[in-house]
Short mmCIF file of N, CA and C and ligand atoms in Angstrom, two decimals:
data_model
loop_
_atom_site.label_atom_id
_atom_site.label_comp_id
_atom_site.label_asym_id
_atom_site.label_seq_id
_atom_site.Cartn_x
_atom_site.Cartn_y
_atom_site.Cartn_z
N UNK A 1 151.51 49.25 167.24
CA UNK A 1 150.10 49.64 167.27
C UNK A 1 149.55 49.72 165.83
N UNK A 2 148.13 48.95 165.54
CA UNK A 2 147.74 49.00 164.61
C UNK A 2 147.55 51.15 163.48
N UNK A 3 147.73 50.78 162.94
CA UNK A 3 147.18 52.58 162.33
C UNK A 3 146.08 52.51 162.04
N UNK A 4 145.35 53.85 162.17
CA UNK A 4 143.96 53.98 161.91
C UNK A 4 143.46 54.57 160.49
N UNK A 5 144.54 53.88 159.70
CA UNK A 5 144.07 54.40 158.13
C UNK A 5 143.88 53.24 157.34
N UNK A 6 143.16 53.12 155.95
CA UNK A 6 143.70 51.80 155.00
C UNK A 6 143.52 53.07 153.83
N UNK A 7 143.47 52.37 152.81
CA UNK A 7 143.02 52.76 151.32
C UNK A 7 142.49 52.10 150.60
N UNK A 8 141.49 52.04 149.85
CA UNK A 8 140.60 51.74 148.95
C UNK A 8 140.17 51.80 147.60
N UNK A 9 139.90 51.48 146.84
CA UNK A 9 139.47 51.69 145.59
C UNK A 9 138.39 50.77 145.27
N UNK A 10 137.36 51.69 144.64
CA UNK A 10 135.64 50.98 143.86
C UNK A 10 136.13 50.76 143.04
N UNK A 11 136.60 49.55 142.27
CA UNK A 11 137.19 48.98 140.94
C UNK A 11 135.96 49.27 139.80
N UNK A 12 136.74 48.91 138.74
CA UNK A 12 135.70 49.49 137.60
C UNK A 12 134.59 48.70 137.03
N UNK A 13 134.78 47.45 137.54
CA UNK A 13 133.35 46.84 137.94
C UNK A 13 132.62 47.52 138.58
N UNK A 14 132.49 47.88 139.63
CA UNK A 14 131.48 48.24 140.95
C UNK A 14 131.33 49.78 140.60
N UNK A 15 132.20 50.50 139.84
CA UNK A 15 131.92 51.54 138.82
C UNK A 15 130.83 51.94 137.85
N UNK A 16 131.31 51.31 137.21
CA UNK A 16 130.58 50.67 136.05
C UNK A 16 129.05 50.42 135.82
N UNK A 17 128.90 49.58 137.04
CA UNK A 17 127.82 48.89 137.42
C UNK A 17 126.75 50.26 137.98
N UNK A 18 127.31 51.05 138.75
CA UNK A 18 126.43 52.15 139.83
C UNK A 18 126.48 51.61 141.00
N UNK A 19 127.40 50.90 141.69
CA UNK A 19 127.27 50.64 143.10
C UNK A 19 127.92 51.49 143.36
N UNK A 20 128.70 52.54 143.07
CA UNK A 20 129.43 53.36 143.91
C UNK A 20 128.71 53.78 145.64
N UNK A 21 128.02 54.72 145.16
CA UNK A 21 127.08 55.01 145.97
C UNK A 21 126.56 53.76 147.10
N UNK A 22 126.37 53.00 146.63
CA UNK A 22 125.60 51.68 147.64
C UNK A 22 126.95 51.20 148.46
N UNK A 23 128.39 50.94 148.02
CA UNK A 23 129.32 50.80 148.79
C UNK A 23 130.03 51.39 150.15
N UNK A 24 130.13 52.75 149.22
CA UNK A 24 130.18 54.09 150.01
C UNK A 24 129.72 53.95 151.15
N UNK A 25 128.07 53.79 150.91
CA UNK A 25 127.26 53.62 152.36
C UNK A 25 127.50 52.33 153.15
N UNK A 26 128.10 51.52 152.95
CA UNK A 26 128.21 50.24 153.64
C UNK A 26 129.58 50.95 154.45
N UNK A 27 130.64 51.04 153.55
CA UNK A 27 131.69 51.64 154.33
C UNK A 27 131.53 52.60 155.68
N UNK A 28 130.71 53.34 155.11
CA UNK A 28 130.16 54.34 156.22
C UNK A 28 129.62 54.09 156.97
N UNK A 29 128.67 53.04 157.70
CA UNK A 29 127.92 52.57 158.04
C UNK A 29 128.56 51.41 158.99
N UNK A 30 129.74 50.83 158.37
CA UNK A 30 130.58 50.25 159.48
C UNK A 30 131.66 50.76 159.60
N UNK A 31 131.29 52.30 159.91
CA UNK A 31 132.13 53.03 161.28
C UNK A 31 133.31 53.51 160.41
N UNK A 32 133.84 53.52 158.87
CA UNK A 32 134.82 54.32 158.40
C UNK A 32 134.83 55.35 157.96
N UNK A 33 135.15 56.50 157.93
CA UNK A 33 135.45 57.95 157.93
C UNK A 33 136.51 58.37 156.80
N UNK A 34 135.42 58.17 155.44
CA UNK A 34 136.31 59.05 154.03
C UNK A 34 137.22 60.69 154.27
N UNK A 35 138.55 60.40 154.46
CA UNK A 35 139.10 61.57 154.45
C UNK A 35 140.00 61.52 153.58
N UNK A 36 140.17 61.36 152.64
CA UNK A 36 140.35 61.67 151.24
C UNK A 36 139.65 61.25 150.11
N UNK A 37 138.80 61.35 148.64
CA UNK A 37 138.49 60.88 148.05
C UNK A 37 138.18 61.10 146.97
N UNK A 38 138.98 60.39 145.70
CA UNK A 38 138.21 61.39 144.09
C UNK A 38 137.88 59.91 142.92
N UNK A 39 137.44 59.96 142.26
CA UNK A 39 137.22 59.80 140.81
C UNK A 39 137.97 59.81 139.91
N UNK A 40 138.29 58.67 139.35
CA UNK A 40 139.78 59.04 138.41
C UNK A 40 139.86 57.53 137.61
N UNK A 41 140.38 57.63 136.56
CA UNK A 41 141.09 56.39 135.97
C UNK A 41 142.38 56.40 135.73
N UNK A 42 142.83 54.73 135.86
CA UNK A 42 144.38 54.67 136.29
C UNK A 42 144.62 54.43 134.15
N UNK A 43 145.78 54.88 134.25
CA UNK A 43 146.64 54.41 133.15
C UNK A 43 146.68 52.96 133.25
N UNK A 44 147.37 51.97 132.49
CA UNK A 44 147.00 50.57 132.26
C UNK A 44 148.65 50.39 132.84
N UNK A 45 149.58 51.45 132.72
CA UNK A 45 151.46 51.74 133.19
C UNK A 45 151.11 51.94 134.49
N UNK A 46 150.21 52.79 135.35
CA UNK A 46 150.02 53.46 136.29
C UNK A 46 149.23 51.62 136.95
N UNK A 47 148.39 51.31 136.88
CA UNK A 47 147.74 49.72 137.10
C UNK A 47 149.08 48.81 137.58
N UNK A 48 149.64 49.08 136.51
CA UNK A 48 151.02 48.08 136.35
C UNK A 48 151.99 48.62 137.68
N UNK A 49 152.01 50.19 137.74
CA UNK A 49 152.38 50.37 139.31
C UNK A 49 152.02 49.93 140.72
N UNK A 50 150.89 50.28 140.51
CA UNK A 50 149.87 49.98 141.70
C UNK A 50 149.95 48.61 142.14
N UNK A 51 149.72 47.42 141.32
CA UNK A 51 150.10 46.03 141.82
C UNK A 51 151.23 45.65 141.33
N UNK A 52 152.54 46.41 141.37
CA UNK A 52 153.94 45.74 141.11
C UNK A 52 153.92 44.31 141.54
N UNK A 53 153.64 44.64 143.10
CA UNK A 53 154.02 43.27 143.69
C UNK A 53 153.70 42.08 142.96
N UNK A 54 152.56 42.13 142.20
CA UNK A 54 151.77 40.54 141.82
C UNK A 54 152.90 40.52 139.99
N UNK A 55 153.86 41.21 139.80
CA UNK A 55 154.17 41.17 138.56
C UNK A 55 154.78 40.21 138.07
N UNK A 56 154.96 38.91 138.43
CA UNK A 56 155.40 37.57 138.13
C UNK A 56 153.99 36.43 138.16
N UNK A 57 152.80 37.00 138.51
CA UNK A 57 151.48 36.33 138.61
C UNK A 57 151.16 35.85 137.69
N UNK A 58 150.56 34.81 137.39
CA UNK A 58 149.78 34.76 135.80
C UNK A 58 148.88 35.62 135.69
N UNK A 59 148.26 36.09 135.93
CA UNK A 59 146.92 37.07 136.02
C UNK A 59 147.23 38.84 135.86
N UNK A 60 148.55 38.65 135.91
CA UNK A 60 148.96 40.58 136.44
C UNK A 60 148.38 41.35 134.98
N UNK A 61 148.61 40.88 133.97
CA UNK A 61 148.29 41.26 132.63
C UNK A 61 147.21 41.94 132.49
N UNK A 62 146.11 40.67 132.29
CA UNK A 62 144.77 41.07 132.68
C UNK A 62 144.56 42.24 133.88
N UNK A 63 145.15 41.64 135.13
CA UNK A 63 144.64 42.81 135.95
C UNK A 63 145.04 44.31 136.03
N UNK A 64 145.95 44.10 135.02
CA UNK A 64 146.36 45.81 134.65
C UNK A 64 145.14 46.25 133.67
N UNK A 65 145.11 45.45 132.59
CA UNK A 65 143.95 46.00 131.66
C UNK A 65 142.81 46.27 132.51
N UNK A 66 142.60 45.33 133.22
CA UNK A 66 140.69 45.31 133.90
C UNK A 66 140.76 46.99 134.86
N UNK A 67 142.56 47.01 135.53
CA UNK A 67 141.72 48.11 136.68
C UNK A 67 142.50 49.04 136.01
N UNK A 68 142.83 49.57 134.70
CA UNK A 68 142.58 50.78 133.89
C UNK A 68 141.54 50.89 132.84
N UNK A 69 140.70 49.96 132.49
CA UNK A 69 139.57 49.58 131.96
C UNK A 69 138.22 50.39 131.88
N UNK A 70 138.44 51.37 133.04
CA UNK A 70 137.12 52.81 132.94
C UNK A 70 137.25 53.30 134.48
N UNK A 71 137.10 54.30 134.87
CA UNK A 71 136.95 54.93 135.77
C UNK A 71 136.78 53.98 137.17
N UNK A 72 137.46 54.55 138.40
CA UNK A 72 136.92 53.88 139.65
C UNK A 72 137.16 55.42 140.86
N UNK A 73 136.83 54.56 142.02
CA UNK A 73 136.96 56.03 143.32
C UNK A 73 138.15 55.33 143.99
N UNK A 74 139.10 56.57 143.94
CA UNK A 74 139.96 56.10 144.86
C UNK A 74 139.92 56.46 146.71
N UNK A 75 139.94 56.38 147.78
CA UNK A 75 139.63 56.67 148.81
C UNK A 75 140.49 56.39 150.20
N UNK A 76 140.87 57.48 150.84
CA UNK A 76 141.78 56.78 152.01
C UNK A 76 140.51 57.09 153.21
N UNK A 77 140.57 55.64 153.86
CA UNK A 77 139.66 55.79 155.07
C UNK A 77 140.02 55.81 156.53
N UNK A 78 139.33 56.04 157.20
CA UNK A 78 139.85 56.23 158.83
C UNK A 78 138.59 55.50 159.63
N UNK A 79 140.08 54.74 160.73
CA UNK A 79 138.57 53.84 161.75
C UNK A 79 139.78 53.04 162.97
N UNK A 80 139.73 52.87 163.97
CA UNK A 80 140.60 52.16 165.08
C UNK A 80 140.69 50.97 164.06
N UNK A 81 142.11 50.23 164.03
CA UNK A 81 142.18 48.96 163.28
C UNK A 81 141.98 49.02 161.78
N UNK A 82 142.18 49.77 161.06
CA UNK A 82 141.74 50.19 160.00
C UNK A 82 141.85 48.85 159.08
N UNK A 83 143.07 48.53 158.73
CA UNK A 83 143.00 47.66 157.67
C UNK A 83 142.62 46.17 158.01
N UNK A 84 142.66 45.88 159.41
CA UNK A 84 141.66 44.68 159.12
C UNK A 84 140.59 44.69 159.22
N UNK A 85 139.84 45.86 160.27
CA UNK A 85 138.55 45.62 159.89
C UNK A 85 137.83 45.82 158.00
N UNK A 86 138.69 46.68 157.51
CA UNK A 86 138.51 46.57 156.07
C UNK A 86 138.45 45.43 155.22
N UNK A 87 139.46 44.49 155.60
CA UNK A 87 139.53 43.39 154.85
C UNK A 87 138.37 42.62 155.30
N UNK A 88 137.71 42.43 156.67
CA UNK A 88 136.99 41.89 156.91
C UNK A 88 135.85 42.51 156.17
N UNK A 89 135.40 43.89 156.46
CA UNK A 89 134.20 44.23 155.74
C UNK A 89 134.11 44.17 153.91
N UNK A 90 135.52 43.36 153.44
CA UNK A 90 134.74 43.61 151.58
C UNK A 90 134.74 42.22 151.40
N UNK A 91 135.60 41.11 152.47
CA UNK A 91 135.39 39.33 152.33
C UNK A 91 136.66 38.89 151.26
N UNK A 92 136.70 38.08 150.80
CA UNK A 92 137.63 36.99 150.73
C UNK A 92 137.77 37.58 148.81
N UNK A 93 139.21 37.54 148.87
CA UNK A 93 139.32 37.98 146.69
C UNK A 93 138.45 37.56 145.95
N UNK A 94 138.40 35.89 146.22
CA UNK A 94 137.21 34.85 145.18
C UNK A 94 135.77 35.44 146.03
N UNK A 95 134.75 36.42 145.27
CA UNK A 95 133.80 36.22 146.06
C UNK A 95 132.93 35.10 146.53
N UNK A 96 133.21 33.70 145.57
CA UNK A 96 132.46 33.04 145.60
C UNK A 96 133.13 31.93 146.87
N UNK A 97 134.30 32.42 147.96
CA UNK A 97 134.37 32.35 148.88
C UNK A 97 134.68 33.66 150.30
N UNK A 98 133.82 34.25 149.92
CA UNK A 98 133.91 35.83 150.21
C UNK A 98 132.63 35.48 151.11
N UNK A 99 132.39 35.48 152.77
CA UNK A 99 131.80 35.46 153.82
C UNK A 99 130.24 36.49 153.36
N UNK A 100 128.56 35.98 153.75
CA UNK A 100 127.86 36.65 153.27
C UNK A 100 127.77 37.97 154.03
N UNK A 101 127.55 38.83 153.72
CA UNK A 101 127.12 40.61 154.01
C UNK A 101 128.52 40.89 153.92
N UNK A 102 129.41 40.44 153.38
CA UNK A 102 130.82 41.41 152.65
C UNK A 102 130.41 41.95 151.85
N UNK A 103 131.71 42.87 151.40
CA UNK A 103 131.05 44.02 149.85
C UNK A 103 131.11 42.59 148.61
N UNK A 104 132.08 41.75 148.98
CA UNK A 104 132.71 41.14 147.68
C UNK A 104 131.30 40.33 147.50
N UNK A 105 131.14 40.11 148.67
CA UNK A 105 130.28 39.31 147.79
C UNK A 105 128.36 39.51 147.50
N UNK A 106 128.24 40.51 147.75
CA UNK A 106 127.41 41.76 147.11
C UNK A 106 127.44 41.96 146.45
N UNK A 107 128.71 42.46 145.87
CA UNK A 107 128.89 43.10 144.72
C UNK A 107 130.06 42.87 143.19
N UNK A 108 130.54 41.65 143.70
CA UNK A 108 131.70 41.26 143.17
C UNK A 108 131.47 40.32 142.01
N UNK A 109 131.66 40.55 141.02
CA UNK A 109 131.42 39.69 139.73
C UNK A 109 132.25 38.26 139.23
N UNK A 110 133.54 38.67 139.75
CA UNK A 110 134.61 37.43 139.55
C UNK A 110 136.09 37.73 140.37
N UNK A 111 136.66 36.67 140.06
CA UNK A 111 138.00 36.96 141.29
C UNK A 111 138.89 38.22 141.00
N UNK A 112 138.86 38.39 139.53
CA UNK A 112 139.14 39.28 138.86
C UNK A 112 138.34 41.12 139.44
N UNK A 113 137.34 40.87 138.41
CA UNK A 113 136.28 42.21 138.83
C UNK A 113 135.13 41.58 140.37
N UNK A 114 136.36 42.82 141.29
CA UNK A 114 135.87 41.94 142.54
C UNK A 114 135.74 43.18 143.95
N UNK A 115 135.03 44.24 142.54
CA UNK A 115 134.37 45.22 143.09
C UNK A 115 135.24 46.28 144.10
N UNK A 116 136.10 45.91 144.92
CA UNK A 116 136.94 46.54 145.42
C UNK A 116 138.25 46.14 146.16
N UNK A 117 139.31 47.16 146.00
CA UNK A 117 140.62 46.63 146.75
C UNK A 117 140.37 47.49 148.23
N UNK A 118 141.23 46.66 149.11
CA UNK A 118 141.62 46.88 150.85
C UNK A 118 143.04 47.08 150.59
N UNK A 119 143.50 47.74 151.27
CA UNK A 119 145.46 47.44 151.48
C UNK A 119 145.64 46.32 152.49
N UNK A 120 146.81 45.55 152.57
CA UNK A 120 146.56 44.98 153.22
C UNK A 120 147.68 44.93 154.80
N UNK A 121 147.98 45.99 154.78
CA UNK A 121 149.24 46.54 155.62
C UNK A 121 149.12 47.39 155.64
N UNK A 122 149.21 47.84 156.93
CA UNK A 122 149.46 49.61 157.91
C UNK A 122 150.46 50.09 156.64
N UNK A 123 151.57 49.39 156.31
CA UNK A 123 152.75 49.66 155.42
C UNK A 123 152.14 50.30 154.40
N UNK A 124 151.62 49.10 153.35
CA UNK A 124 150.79 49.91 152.08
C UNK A 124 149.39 50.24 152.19
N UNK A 125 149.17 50.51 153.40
CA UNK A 125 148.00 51.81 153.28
C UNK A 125 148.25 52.77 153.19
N UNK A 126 150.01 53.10 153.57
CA UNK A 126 150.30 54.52 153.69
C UNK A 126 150.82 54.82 151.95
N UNK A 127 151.61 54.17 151.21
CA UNK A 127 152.22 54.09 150.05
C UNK A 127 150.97 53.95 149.53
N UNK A 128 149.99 53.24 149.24
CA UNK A 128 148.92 53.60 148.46
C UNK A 128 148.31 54.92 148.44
N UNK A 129 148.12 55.01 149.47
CA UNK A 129 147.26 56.46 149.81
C UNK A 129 148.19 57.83 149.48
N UNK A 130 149.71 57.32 149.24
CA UNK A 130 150.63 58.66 148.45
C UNK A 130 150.47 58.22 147.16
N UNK A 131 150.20 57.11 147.11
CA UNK A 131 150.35 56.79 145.17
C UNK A 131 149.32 57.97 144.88
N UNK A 132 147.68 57.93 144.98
CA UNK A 132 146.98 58.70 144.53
C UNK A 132 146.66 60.46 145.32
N UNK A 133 147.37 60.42 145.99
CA UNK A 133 146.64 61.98 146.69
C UNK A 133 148.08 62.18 147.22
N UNK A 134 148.36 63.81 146.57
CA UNK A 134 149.35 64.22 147.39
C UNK A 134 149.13 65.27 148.68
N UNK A 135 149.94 65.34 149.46
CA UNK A 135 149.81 66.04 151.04
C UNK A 135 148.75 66.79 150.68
N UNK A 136 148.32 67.76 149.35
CA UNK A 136 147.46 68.83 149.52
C UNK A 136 146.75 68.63 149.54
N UNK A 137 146.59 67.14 148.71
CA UNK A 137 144.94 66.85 148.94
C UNK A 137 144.34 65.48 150.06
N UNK A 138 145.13 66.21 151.30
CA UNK A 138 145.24 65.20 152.65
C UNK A 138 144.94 66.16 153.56
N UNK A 139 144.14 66.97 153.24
CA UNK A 139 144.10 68.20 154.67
C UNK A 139 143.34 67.82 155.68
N UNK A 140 142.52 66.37 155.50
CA UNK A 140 141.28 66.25 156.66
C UNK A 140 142.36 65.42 157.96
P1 ATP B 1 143.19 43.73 146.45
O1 ATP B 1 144.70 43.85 146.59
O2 ATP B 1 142.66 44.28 145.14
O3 ATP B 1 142.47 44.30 147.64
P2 ATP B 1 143.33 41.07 147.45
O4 ATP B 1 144.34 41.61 148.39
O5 ATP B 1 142.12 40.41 148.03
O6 ATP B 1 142.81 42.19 146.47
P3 ATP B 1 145.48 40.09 145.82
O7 ATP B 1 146.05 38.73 146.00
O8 ATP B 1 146.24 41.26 146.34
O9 ATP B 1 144.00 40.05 146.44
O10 ATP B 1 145.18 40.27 144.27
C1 ATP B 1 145.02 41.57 143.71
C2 ATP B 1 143.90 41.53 142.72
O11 ATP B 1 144.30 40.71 141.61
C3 ATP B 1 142.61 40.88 143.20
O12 ATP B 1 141.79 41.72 143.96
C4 ATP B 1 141.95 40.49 141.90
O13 ATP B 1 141.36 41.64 141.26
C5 ATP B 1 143.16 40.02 141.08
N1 ATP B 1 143.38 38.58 141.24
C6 ATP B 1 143.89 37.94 142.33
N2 ATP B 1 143.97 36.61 142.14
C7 ATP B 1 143.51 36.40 140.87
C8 ATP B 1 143.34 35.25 140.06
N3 ATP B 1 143.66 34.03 140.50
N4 ATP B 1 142.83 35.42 138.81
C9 ATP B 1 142.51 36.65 138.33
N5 ATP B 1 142.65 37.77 139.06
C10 ATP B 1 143.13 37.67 140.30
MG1 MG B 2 146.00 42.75 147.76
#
């Protein structure tokens, strides 16, 4: 059975910029339910955690610098089907093949700064969502 959680993060593009707020409401708006959520910047070591997986990528470099680069929201959400309807609602990595009324491609500047991450597994929605918030701050 699918789980009814993913995790999220407003990258520091979509930060940066002031879409926080304008995302937020899209999220909300198609039916997901913020029950955890703060404000924070990652270490550029802590970045380098967060996407282990891609650490043989050409790109991992950069994408450590870019998503410790200034502040973003981190967020675990709730909704039946959680992580695909998520992936569906932010569109495709490249926004510039990212489906229209996604976040990505709203709001997404390059494949890189691309406004926000989805998890993409019941698996690491749950391991993401311990990377940043521990049990105490999971009470909802
Ligand atoms: P995310 O995991 O952030 O939700 P994703 O699952 O759509 O994104 P991944 O393949 O997991 O895409 O890549 C992680 C992140 O690495 C991307 O969101 C993007 O910021 C960056 N990235 C991916 N591919 C490239 C690339 N070819 N060049 C530069 N950056 C890239
Ligand atoms: Mg990914």
């Amino acid at each position: 059975m699918a789980s009814n959680r993913t995790f999220t993060m407003i990258k520091p593009d979509a930060f940066e910029a002031g879409n926080s707020g304008a995302i937020l409401k899209m999220i909300e708006e198609a039916g997901f339910k913020i029950v955890a959520m703060k404000a924070t910047q990652l270490t550029q070591e802590m970045a380098g955690k967060f996407y282990e997986v891609h650490k043989e990528r050409p790109f991992y470099a950069d994408l450590c610098k870019y998503m410790s680069s200034g502040p973003i929201i981190a967020a675990i959400l709730e909704k039946d089907n959680a992580v695909e309807d998520f992936r569906a609602l932010i569109g495709a990595t490249n926004p510039a093949n990212a489906a229209e009324g996604t976040i990505r491609k709203i709001f997404a500047k390059s494949i890189e700064a691309n406004a926000v991450h989805g998890s993409d597994s019941d698996e690491n929605a749950a391991i993401e969502g311990n990377f940043y918030f521990s049990q105490f701050e999971r009470v909802i």
